């Protein structure tokens, strides 16, 4: 095989891996949209907040240390202990559940019956609040996240693919980051678990009932508020997974919150209400943008990835406005 | 009765003057947003040096210095709004800490006569003082950075003819600044230039580095900011591009950028126009009057880092300009116009830097009516992952003004023509 073909194949594989990472963020959007009809603008910031909290707990950082030191003239920064990754993840999950309860109590409860646009605006406010709150709580320096996941290239894959190239060709083998492979495995487990949860558990069925019709769900005794807390807690869990994967890749820092922008074309393409749609949409966007940048980008001066994802999503919308897996809404007049 | 009234009036005036600081300096900072990690140490260094002068010397010539902060989150529009707030607050000079904001406020600054100091960033052709009367960009600019990068590569390779050099850059006014110089140098030296623009924030670069791998350049120039820098180094490792053949600009040379990828950053190089570290006498005073006194602006982790020291350098230049302005005009009550004169007559000598306690921190330079850019001397540092610090591996290069000089003049003339500005005559 020619090195050009092998390089293109590597771009496609890396695109698939990037797509999985986009899907992880898109999943959080889908969960909340399905259960409450809210487009949660704060999903990206939730991923950042979860990752910040995880690193903070893992490394024994004192929350709000800068504020405490400024007020009391102290010099406290660390508790002096470090937590195992698993314990820190469980505690972070607890923080995200508390966050879900607070969102329901302080925001959603007061906006029951409001137009979706009002709820959307509330999530924008929530996003900006959490950005500042996260900074204040854990600081804004870049933090290294290590939860024990393997990263770096696979020598095995490099050796195998090097053998595919023609004899004497200038080719060093294919590089796939092991962290991306783990992200793909985690995303698969997540999707299967979420699907099983929503299909076969009582709570899952209640979530789907609320998603279908709020009023009907209320009439059969489903507590809307509890369902919202559960939904936001699950979205918080998904945000934590996305935050761990992205944070392990590029460090935990503010730009994590911008990954939400990568999830938007995925949602447009896959549909706002479909969990498999988020995965397939992510893969198409990931491969599409990487391949376009690789093959066509040089002719257009490069830097095409950000806008091409949206063009691709818009093209799909022309033919399937509800997205690949979204529900077709027909309203009769 | 009259005496009592006079004393009361004098006391009242005294109170007013005590409450009103006489030297007002702007601190446009970004402690929030995607680049907060870079904005915080810069602002801390600036503020801590000013605190030192206030606490140790009582300000400058007895006049206290007041820093007025304006947070803009590295958002150009907000940064431009900050200029108006700073102007209203009576700031004597503005340090925008962003190339985009600099471009936005140049016309305002020139209309208002408020000097703008851009230490190693901003519009390169602002070095032409005959056109940009209120803008100062010492001690070195982006074109001189690009020149030094190419000079260093030439020293390693012997000749650049037939070589391929890639520019991986932040797709913004900042990232595009070196392109004209690199194109001129490519024509002269006979090397092939490749461009890889990276969109903000730069956390995704896989396809760009796959392209770069296929194009197989010999060297890479990195012109990144924030998360773009560690991501680029990580991607370079992925496509097996040698890290020691990557040379960053001084905004791609922050400790946090390289530390976050650990040993893999070993051998990475970057140009700089000042020294790093805490081995300067001034840090003794900083310890006594600022850090141990509990008056530091931020955390102690940043002391001596590239950006913290650059913040100190900015504060030194501003306060030395104020001192110079006081000498020129024979008063301690400065106006922005007087401050501008101070910048235009700034003379940073080795002796003066030694008096400040920063001996060898920056090569000596002076500014004038025509030269608002300084000496343009740039060195090359290399990251030592074992020591977790930068090592200087080249002398300070004198810039090749035979290429850069005419380009600065041409760009300044273009700006003058577009804005109806008449080039002033400098003696």
XYZ file of C-alpha atoms in Angstrom:
760
model
C 0.000 0.000 0.000
C 1.206 3.525 -0.719
C 2.071 5.848 2.200
C -0.507 8.348 0.874
C -3.270 5.761 1.198
C -2.065 4.733 4.651
C -1.877 8.369 5.786
C -5.442 8.925 4.555
C -6.541 5.818 6.433
C -4.891 7.195 9.574
C -6.736 10.499 9.130
C -10.032 8.591 8.885
C -9.251 6.539 12.008
C -8.242 9.660 13.937
C -11.437 11.316 12.694
C -13.466 8.425 14.091
C -11.685 8.766 17.426
C -12.257 12.547 17.498
C -15.903 11.871 16.603
C -16.287 9.669 19.670
C -14.990 12.524 21.812
C -17.560 14.898 20.256
C -20.269 12.310 20.866
C -19.454 12.178 24.558
C -20.377 15.856 24.862
C -23.370 15.564 22.531
C -24.785 12.742 24.701
C -25.232 15.130 27.634
C -27.219 17.520 25.452
C -29.426 14.715 24.146
C -30.228 13.355 27.615
C -31.465 16.681 28.947
C -33.271 17.602 25.743
C -35.065 14.254 25.641
C -36.265 14.486 29.232
C -37.108 18.148 29.527
C -37.031 19.783 26.103
C -34.257 22.083 27.300
C -31.265 22.758 25.140
C -28.639 22.864 27.894
C -26.093 25.471 26.840
C -24.141 24.756 30.034
C -23.220 21.170 29.070
C -19.661 22.135 28.004
C -19.099 24.113 31.201
C -20.475 21.158 33.203
C -17.726 19.008 31.639
C -15.137 21.607 32.647
C -16.555 21.934 36.169
C -16.646 18.160 36.645
C -13.044 17.783 35.457
C -11.882 20.672 37.667
C -13.609 19.122 40.674
C -12.111 15.713 39.928
C -8.549 17.077 39.720
C -9.110 19.261 42.769
C -10.340 16.326 44.883
C -7.721 13.956 43.538
C -4.827 16.293 44.330
C -6.236 17.475 47.676
C -6.644 21.089 46.588
C -8.489 23.353 49.030
C -11.556 24.750 47.239
C -11.824 28.556 47.169
C -8.266 28.733 48.535
C -7.514 32.019 46.752
C -10.617 33.616 48.227
C -9.946 32.201 51.711
C -6.348 33.400 51.635
C -7.332 36.850 50.425
C -9.953 37.296 53.171
C -8.145 35.728 56.127
C -4.529 36.347 55.115
C -3.795 32.617 55.315
C -1.677 30.505 52.951
C -3.714 27.336 52.570
C -3.655 25.567 49.222
C -3.612 21.833 49.787
C -5.001 19.475 52.395
C -1.816 17.449 52.134
C -3.405 14.242 50.918
C -4.130 12.737 47.518
C -7.095 10.551 46.682
C -7.109 7.461 44.452
C -8.697 8.210 41.073
C -11.704 5.976 41.686
C -12.561 7.599 45.037
C -12.182 11.057 43.481
C -14.489 10.050 40.603
C -17.166 8.813 43.027
C -16.918 12.024 45.076
C -17.095 14.144 41.914
C -20.180 12.243 40.910
C -21.635 13.206 44.301
C -20.833 16.850 43.605
C -22.568 16.602 40.222
C -25.677 15.123 41.888
C -25.713 18.021 44.370
C -25.315 20.338 41.398
C -28.340 18.697 39.716
C -30.442 19.155 42.869
C -29.434 22.811 43.107
C -30.234 23.432 39.440
C -33.703 21.983 39.955
C -34.309 23.868 43.234
C -32.862 27.234 42.231
C -33.543 27.434 38.519
C -35.873 24.904 36.924
C -38.507 24.816 39.675
C -39.149 28.518 39.160
C -39.447 28.178 35.409
C -42.020 25.372 35.127
C -44.395 26.083 32.275
C -42.163 28.729 30.698
C -41.338 28.819 26.999
C -38.342 26.660 25.935
C -36.458 29.823 24.948
C -36.666 31.059 28.556
C -35.244 27.774 29.813
C -32.528 27.994 27.175
C -31.623 31.513 28.339
C -31.489 30.222 31.914
C -28.911 27.616 30.888
C -26.816 30.357 29.249
C -26.832 32.203 32.560
C -25.988 28.965 34.334
C -23.034 28.404 31.982
C -21.528 31.815 32.693
C -22.118 31.443 36.418
C -20.418 28.051 36.480
C -17.444 29.343 34.491
C -16.748 31.961 37.145
C -17.653 29.656 40.028
C -15.316 26.929 38.755
C -12.469 29.439 38.426
C -13.104 30.779 41.913
C -13.346 27.304 43.417
C -10.359 25.611 41.778
C -8.300 28.353 40.049
C -7.744 28.836 36.339
C -4.314 27.311 35.821
C -3.947 24.338 33.486
C -4.275 21.136 35.477
C -2.902 17.780 34.530
C -5.486 15.014 34.812
C -4.298 11.466 35.347
C -6.867 8.791 36.165
C -4.644 5.941 35.091
C -5.906 5.615 31.529
C -3.183 4.597 29.071
C -2.159 7.241 26.569
C 0.364 7.601 23.775
C 0.782 5.515 20.648
C 0.551 1.778 20.237
C 3.861 0.210 19.159
C 1.992 -2.885 18.054
C -0.162 -0.886 15.611
C 2.871 1.009 14.349
C 4.792 -2.178 13.664
C 1.868 -3.893 11.959
C 0.967 -0.936 9.723
C 4.598 -0.289 8.837
C 4.577 -3.727 7.262
C 1.639 -2.706 5.062
C 3.669 -0.046 3.274
C 5.547 -0.886 0.107
C 9.136 -2.047 0.490
C 11.494 0.924 1.044
C 8.637 3.440 1.385
C 9.162 6.403 3.718
C 6.484 5.329 6.209
C 6.776 4.987 9.979
C 3.521 3.262 10.805
C 0.123 4.365 11.971
C -0.376 6.254 15.226
C -3.604 6.000 17.167
C -3.618 7.456 20.667
C -4.545 4.763 23.199
C -6.515 7.368 25.137
C -8.773 7.808 22.100
C -9.257 4.045 21.916
C -10.268 4.037 25.576
C -12.635 6.931 24.928
C -14.298 4.837 22.220
C -14.655 1.893 24.603
C -16.046 4.113 27.373
C -18.486 5.793 24.972
C -19.756 2.392 23.803
C -20.276 1.228 27.397
C -21.999 4.511 28.188
C -24.414 4.280 25.263
C -25.286 0.645 25.967
C -25.803 1.406 29.685
C -27.963 4.447 28.993
C -30.047 2.533 26.462
C -30.565 -0.377 28.877
C -31.355 2.055 31.686
C -33.989 3.906 29.697
C -35.547 0.734 28.245
C -35.569 -1.678 31.159
C -35.670 0.244 34.439
C -38.658 1.865 36.091
C -36.880 5.212 36.340
C -35.779 4.942 32.732
C -39.349 4.376 31.596
C -40.443 7.341 33.701
C -37.804 9.467 31.975
C -39.141 8.428 28.595
C -42.708 9.109 29.676
C -41.758 12.645 30.752
C -39.921 13.090 27.472
C -43.006 12.064 25.512
C -45.544 14.199 27.359
C -45.052 16.159 30.595
C -48.752 16.480 31.350
C -49.534 12.813 30.715
C -46.574 11.766 32.863
C -47.779 14.002 35.709
C -51.283 12.572 35.428
C -49.998 9.035 36.085
C -48.112 10.155 39.187
C -44.604 10.680 37.898
C -42.822 13.374 39.911
C -41.493 15.815 37.326
C -39.016 17.428 39.716
C -37.428 14.127 40.701
C -37.135 13.200 37.047
C -35.412 16.506 36.292
C -32.924 15.959 39.112
C -32.203 12.453 37.821
C -31.807 13.735 34.262
C -29.410 16.515 35.251
C -27.482 14.133 37.474
C -27.065 11.684 34.579
C -26.060 14.561 32.306
C -23.573 15.550 35.018
C -22.198 12.017 34.967
C -21.846 12.138 31.166
C -20.190 15.559 31.535
C -17.745 14.017 34.007
C -16.867 11.254 31.528
C -16.409 13.812 28.726
C -14.394 16.046 31.047
C -12.120 13.146 32.055
C -11.465 12.131 28.456
C -10.917 15.653 27.130
C -9.041 16.728 30.252
C -6.679 13.744 30.053
C -6.030 14.682 26.438
C -5.399 18.428 26.584
C -5.248 19.254 30.293
C -8.083 20.616 32.395
C -8.490 24.241 31.447
C -11.077 26.741 30.334
C -11.101 25.716 26.669
C -12.763 22.453 27.762
C -15.988 24.426 28.022
C -15.719 25.303 24.327
C -16.062 21.648 23.317
C -19.806 22.287 23.454
C -19.374 24.108 20.153
C -18.128 20.843 18.672
C -21.249 19.049 19.872
C -23.678 21.390 18.099
C -23.099 20.117 14.527
C -23.188 16.579 15.915
C -26.650 17.252 17.358
C -27.846 18.922 14.170
C -26.767 15.870 12.245
C -27.724 13.116 14.633
C -30.904 14.646 15.999
C -31.507 16.190 19.409
C -33.420 13.238 20.795
C -31.433 10.197 19.755
C -28.615 8.619 21.775
C -27.394 6.480 18.822
C -27.764 9.661 16.709
C -25.239 11.439 18.923
C -22.750 8.645 18.347
C -23.254 8.270 14.592
C -23.405 12.077 14.166
C -20.147 12.441 16.067
C -18.424 9.864 13.901
C -19.616 11.472 10.660
C -18.577 14.951 11.812
C -15.226 13.710 13.112
C -14.283 11.874 9.928
C -15.820 14.530 7.651
C -13.970 17.503 9.115
C -10.616 15.732 9.401
C -10.759 14.317 5.893
C -11.866 17.664 4.436
C -9.049 19.504 6.210
C -6.538 16.906 5.072
C -7.607 16.683 1.444
C -9.227 20.019 0.585
C -7.956 22.271 3.391
C -4.600 23.108 1.769
C -6.421 24.469 -1.316
C -8.532 26.772 0.889
C -5.730 28.028 3.105
C -6.435 25.600 5.972
C -8.324 26.115 9.254
C -11.482 24.541 7.818
C -12.373 22.156 10.669
C -14.499 24.536 12.708
C -16.734 25.748 9.908
C -16.826 22.583 7.822
C -18.514 20.646 10.651
C -21.414 23.105 10.486
C -21.579 23.027 6.682
C -21.783 19.248 6.808
C -24.541 19.417 9.419
C -26.460 22.007 7.391
C -26.245 19.835 4.275
C -27.839 16.983 6.218
C -30.520 19.324 7.533
C -31.584 20.207 3.985
C -32.558 16.585 3.393
C -33.487 15.499 6.933
C -34.489 18.495 9.063
C -35.008 16.264 12.112
C -31.461 14.911 11.826
C -30.470 11.333 11.034
C -32.225 9.726 13.993
C -34.402 12.554 15.291
C -38.143 12.263 15.632
C -40.119 13.723 12.783
C -42.547 16.263 14.203
C -45.763 16.744 12.276
C -48.060 19.413 13.645
C -51.535 19.588 12.196
C -53.227 22.951 11.930
C -9.939 82.558 62.237
C -8.209 82.928 58.891
C -5.420 80.671 60.095
C -7.878 77.980 61.162
C -9.655 78.268 57.822
C -6.383 78.031 55.914
C -5.286 74.993 57.915
C -8.690 73.333 57.372
C -8.506 74.062 53.658
C -4.940 72.748 53.462
C -5.943 69.584 55.327
C -8.965 69.118 53.104
C -6.833 69.538 50.005
C -4.294 67.201 51.532
C -6.986 64.596 52.066
C -8.178 64.979 48.507
C -4.668 64.688 47.163
C -3.979 61.701 49.408
C -7.121 60.029 48.174
C -6.322 60.768 44.547
C -3.298 58.865 43.301
C -1.305 60.930 40.880
C 0.097 58.212 38.659
C -2.762 56.167 37.260
C -1.819 53.106 35.234
C -4.153 50.765 33.391
C -4.022 47.015 33.829
C -6.020 45.366 31.056
C -6.032 41.766 32.163
C -7.693 38.455 31.418
C -8.034 36.499 34.606
C -11.037 34.699 33.130
C -11.702 33.052 29.786
C -9.757 30.639 27.606
C -6.416 32.364 28.094
C -6.683 33.133 31.835
C -3.803 30.794 32.481
C -1.571 33.179 30.510
C -3.219 36.423 31.575
C -2.887 35.862 35.330
C 0.931 35.657 35.657
C 1.415 38.652 33.321
C -0.946 40.794 35.353
C 0.477 39.535 38.671
C 4.026 40.457 37.655
C 2.897 43.930 36.600
C 0.917 44.555 39.789
C 3.575 43.158 42.149
C 6.283 45.435 40.762
C 4.008 48.466 41.165
C 3.226 47.344 44.749
C 6.963 47.120 45.403
C 7.513 50.705 44.225
C 4.605 51.962 46.333
C 5.626 50.064 49.469
C 9.393 50.519 49.279
C 9.804 53.906 47.575
C 6.425 55.521 48.182
C 5.763 55.409 44.431
C 7.780 57.421 41.929
C 9.356 60.649 43.182
C 6.864 60.667 46.036
C 3.816 60.139 43.824
C 1.884 56.971 44.619
C 0.905 54.741 41.725
C -2.633 53.480 41.360
C -3.355 50.564 39.044
C -6.857 50.518 37.567
C -7.783 46.991 36.477
C -10.075 46.158 33.581
C -10.944 42.523 32.999
C -11.644 41.689 29.348
C -11.334 37.900 29.166
C -9.147 38.203 26.022
C -12.249 39.399 24.198
C -11.181 42.068 21.705
C -14.437 44.015 21.857
C -14.365 44.157 25.657
C -10.704 45.129 25.545
C -11.467 48.081 23.319
C -14.232 49.105 25.748
C -11.645 48.895 28.543
C -9.647 51.583 26.764
C -12.546 54.027 27.144
C -12.910 53.137 30.835
C -9.188 53.612 31.413
C -9.269 56.934 29.623
C -12.124 58.071 31.862
C -10.167 56.894 34.926
C -7.287 59.168 33.907
C -4.802 56.460 32.924
C -1.429 57.803 31.805
C -0.674 54.789 29.638
C -2.438 51.640 28.445
C -0.979 48.132 28.167
C -3.617 46.133 26.241
C -1.967 42.678 26.529
C -3.548 41.595 23.254
C -2.632 42.172 19.622
C -6.301 42.271 18.587
C -7.110 44.948 21.185
C -3.995 46.905 20.164
C -5.237 47.073 16.579
C -8.615 48.242 17.868
C -7.299 51.067 20.059
C -4.490 52.468 17.889
C -6.746 55.104 16.236
C -8.247 56.075 19.619
C -4.847 56.347 21.267
C -3.496 58.521 18.481
C -6.532 60.799 18.614
C -6.425 61.102 22.432
C -2.652 61.271 22.799
C -2.651 58.472 25.410
C 0.442 56.277 24.994
C 0.006 52.545 24.453
C 2.780 50.141 25.423
C 2.802 46.702 23.777
C 5.734 44.702 25.142
C 6.559 42.177 22.445
C 3.143 42.098 20.776
C 0.739 44.351 18.876
C 1.213 45.975 15.501
C 4.814 45.467 14.399
C 5.024 48.612 12.271
C 4.162 50.693 15.382
C 7.955 50.726 15.820
C 7.861 53.569 13.275
C 7.449 56.545 15.609
C 7.110 59.030 12.771
C 3.672 57.573 12.014
C 2.600 55.895 15.274
C 3.245 58.833 17.591
C 1.636 57.264 20.699
C 2.282 53.525 20.191
C 5.415 51.850 21.562
C 6.400 48.191 21.110
C 9.823 47.665 22.703
C 12.064 45.815 23.182
C 11.371 43.483 20.221
C 8.574 42.786 17.781
C 7.166 39.815 15.905
C 9.145 40.410 12.724
C 12.346 40.425 14.733
C 11.190 37.195 16.401
C 10.666 35.557 12.984
C 14.054 36.841 11.841
C 15.762 35.337 14.915
C 13.997 31.993 14.413
C 15.203 31.768 10.820
C 18.690 32.950 11.803
C 18.928 30.181 14.399
C 17.770 27.536 11.915
C 20.323 28.768 9.376
C 23.079 28.422 11.966
C 22.073 24.805 12.543
C 21.635 23.897 8.886
C 24.413 25.923 7.265
C 22.191 26.877 4.335
C 18.434 27.156 4.045
C 18.281 26.639 0.289
C 15.840 23.846 -0.488
C 14.770 23.457 3.145
C 11.098 23.365 4.145
C 9.918 25.456 7.103
C 6.329 25.297 8.385
C 4.522 28.008 10.315
C 1.853 26.584 12.628
C -0.044 29.644 13.770
C -3.042 30.885 15.749
C -5.527 31.968 13.076
C -5.814 35.552 14.375
C -4.086 38.926 13.808
C -1.426 37.813 16.297
C -0.691 34.568 14.485
C -0.559 36.199 11.067
C 1.937 38.905 12.070
C 5.164 37.063 11.093
C 3.987 36.025 7.616
C 5.333 39.062 5.649
C 8.796 38.714 7.206
C 8.916 34.969 6.691
C 7.894 35.387 3.056
C 10.633 37.970 2.494
C 13.204 35.745 4.211
C 12.038 32.709 2.196
C 12.618 34.642 -1.030
C 16.081 35.725 0.076
C 17.245 32.456 1.629
C 15.564 30.104 -0.837
C 13.564 27.978 1.583
C 10.016 26.721 1.083
C 7.414 28.097 3.473
C 4.324 26.111 4.528
C 1.359 27.508 6.454
C -0.881 25.739 8.979
C -3.486 28.091 10.479
C -5.175 26.761 13.635
C -8.561 28.117 14.664
C -9.230 29.332 18.212
C -8.761 27.808 20.733
C -6.610 25.166 19.050
C -7.493 22.082 21.082
C -8.018 20.084 17.860
C -5.065 19.963 15.453
C -4.916 16.325 14.371
C -5.684 16.899 10.678
C -3.238 19.820 10.474
C -0.395 17.719 11.810
C -1.357 14.844 9.528
C -1.007 17.274 6.612
C 2.262 18.522 8.052
C 3.514 14.964 8.343
C 2.774 14.384 4.650
C 4.486 17.667 3.670
C 7.549 16.714 5.795
C 9.011 20.125 6.730
C 12.511 20.293 8.218
C 11.577 22.798 10.928
C 8.371 24.104 12.467
C 7.803 27.625 13.768
C 5.076 27.649 16.421
C 3.030 30.829 16.812
C 0.415 29.668 19.294
C -1.378 30.846 22.428
C -3.061 29.044 25.292
C -4.136 25.444 24.773
C -2.846 25.566 21.182
C 0.764 25.290 22.390
C 0.708 22.020 24.373
C -1.683 20.521 21.817
C 0.768 21.327 19.005
C 3.666 19.730 20.886
C 1.561 16.679 21.653
C 0.527 16.350 18.003
C 4.146 16.782 16.921
C 5.048 13.788 19.035
C 2.154 11.868 17.535
C 3.311 12.380 13.940
C 6.913 11.795 15.036
C 8.084 15.296 14.227
C 11.258 15.972 16.265
C 10.425 18.341 19.135
C 13.906 19.872 19.007
C 13.120 21.115 15.487
C 10.208 23.241 16.701
C 10.881 26.878 17.606
C 8.123 28.865 19.256
C 7.627 32.575 19.510
C 7.796 34.080 23.014
C 4.038 33.620 23.547
C 4.466 29.893 22.893
C 7.061 29.548 25.610
C 5.149 29.475 28.862
C 6.149 26.971 31.505
C 2.602 25.662 31.947
C 2.373 24.884 28.230
C 5.426 22.669 28.232
C 5.121 21.255 31.748
C 1.685 19.841 30.969
C 3.203 17.416 28.439
C 6.094 16.403 30.678
C 9.299 14.888 29.330
C 7.966 14.875 25.798
C 8.660 18.629 25.577
C 12.388 18.197 26.136
C 14.430 20.073 23.520
C 11.601 22.364 22.411
C 12.928 25.830 21.604
C 11.498 29.328 21.741
C 12.744 32.841 21.135
C 12.572 35.431 23.900
C 13.640 39.012 24.556
C 14.238 38.791 28.292
C 15.550 36.395 30.907
C 13.498 34.071 33.106
C 13.892 32.896 36.699
C 14.061 34.490 40.127
C 17.825 34.957 40.305
C 17.641 38.737 40.266
C 18.276 40.991 43.255
C 14.866 42.574 42.900
C 13.294 39.370 44.165
C 14.852 40.037 47.603
C 12.886 43.273 47.825
C 9.836 41.620 46.311
C 9.988 39.019 49.093
C 10.278 41.644 51.813
C 7.786 44.251 50.622
C 5.317 42.242 48.558
C 5.193 38.459 49.070
C 5.996 38.119 52.768
C 3.992 41.268 53.477
C 0.936 39.502 52.065
C 0.507 42.088 49.311
C 1.146 39.892 46.279
C -1.531 40.019 43.600
C -1.588 36.248 43.068
C -0.132 32.881 43.963
C 3.604 32.423 44.505
C 3.788 29.556 41.948
C 4.201 31.996 39.091
C 7.243 33.884 40.368
C 10.096 33.928 37.870
C 8.084 32.328 35.080
C 8.248 33.704 31.556
C 4.954 35.572 31.759
C 5.388 36.815 35.327
C 8.783 38.264 34.450
C 7.314 39.796 31.305
C 4.709 41.470 33.487
C 7.536 42.887 35.616
C 9.306 44.096 32.462
C 6.157 45.897 31.315
C 5.863 47.571 34.726
C 9.542 48.590 34.622
C 9.126 50.177 31.187
C 5.995 52.089 32.200
C 7.443 53.363 35.474
C 10.787 54.271 33.898
C 8.864 56.210 31.243
C 7.038 58.059 34.046
C 10.384 58.862 35.729
C 11.782 60.122 32.423
C 8.675 62.228 31.801
C 9.043 63.820 35.252
C 12.654 64.751 34.472
C 11.803 66.178 31.056
C 8.874 68.284 32.252
C 10.163 69.113 35.733
C 6.969 68.027 37.444
C 5.623 64.967 39.182
C 2.079 65.709 38.036
C 2.007 63.926 34.717
C -0.428 64.025 31.833
C -0.700 61.314 29.139
C 1.084 63.642 26.711
C 4.007 64.042 29.120
C 4.036 60.282 29.603
C 4.291 59.865 25.830
C 7.393 62.086 25.895
C 8.740 59.865 28.656
C 8.356 56.779 26.490
C 9.933 58.534 23.532
C 13.043 59.323 25.594
C 13.223 56.033 27.459
C 16.765 54.793 27.919
C 17.127 51.331 29.439
C 20.825 50.943 30.167
C 22.675 48.074 31.818
C 23.478 50.402 34.738
C 19.838 51.357 35.222
C 18.724 47.718 35.109
C 21.399 46.921 37.712
C 20.093 49.745 39.947
C 16.584 48.308 39.629
C 17.956 44.903 40.619
C 17.429 43.225 37.261
C 20.964 43.081 35.912
C 21.142 41.250 32.584
C 17.366 40.830 32.458
C 16.978 42.507 29.078
C 19.542 43.835 26.560
C 19.930 47.627 26.798
C 17.873 49.736 24.427
C 16.599 53.248 23.966
C 13.597 54.749 22.237
C 13.369 57.944 20.223
C 10.949 59.990 18.181
C 11.567 57.754 15.157
C 12.258 54.454 16.925
C 9.391 53.241 19.099
C 10.544 49.631 18.943
C 13.873 49.472 20.741
C 16.805 47.257 19.911
C 14.921 44.222 18.660
C 17.474 41.840 20.131
C 16.153 38.306 20.533
C 17.657 35.125 21.963
C 16.749 31.427 21.764
C 15.913 29.279 24.803
C 15.525 25.529 25.043
C 13.244 23.637 27.408
C 15.048 21.241 29.714
C 12.413 18.779 30.920
C 14.750 17.345 33.563
C 15.350 20.732 35.167
C 11.825 21.893 34.295
C 13.178 25.184 33.046
C 14.455 27.179 30.076
C 18.136 27.294 29.106
C 19.505 30.087 26.934
C 21.275 28.427 23.982
C 22.148 31.418 21.771
C 23.397 34.967 22.144
C 20.989 37.832 21.573
C 20.696 38.282 17.793
C 20.842 41.766 16.310
C 17.806 42.035 14.018
C 18.348 42.165 10.284
C 16.907 45.622 9.722
C 17.852 45.551 6.012
C 14.733 43.405 5.544
C 12.604 44.427 8.514
C 13.249 48.205 8.356
C 11.763 48.799 4.880
C 8.825 46.524 5.706
C 8.061 48.506 8.866
C 8.214 51.765 6.905
C 6.004 50.409 4.104
C 3.347 49.144 6.534
C 3.447 52.384 8.527
C 3.060 54.405 5.304
C 0.074 52.246 4.359
C -1.509 52.922 7.766
C -0.765 56.665 7.439
C -2.374 56.776 4.000
C -5.463 54.840 5.106
C -5.960 57.071 8.137
C -4.959 60.418 6.645
C -1.971 60.791 8.966
C 0.969 62.941 7.950
C 4.373 61.422 8.752
C 6.028 63.700 11.300
C 9.654 64.714 10.975
C 11.958 63.475 13.698
C 15.249 65.246 14.216
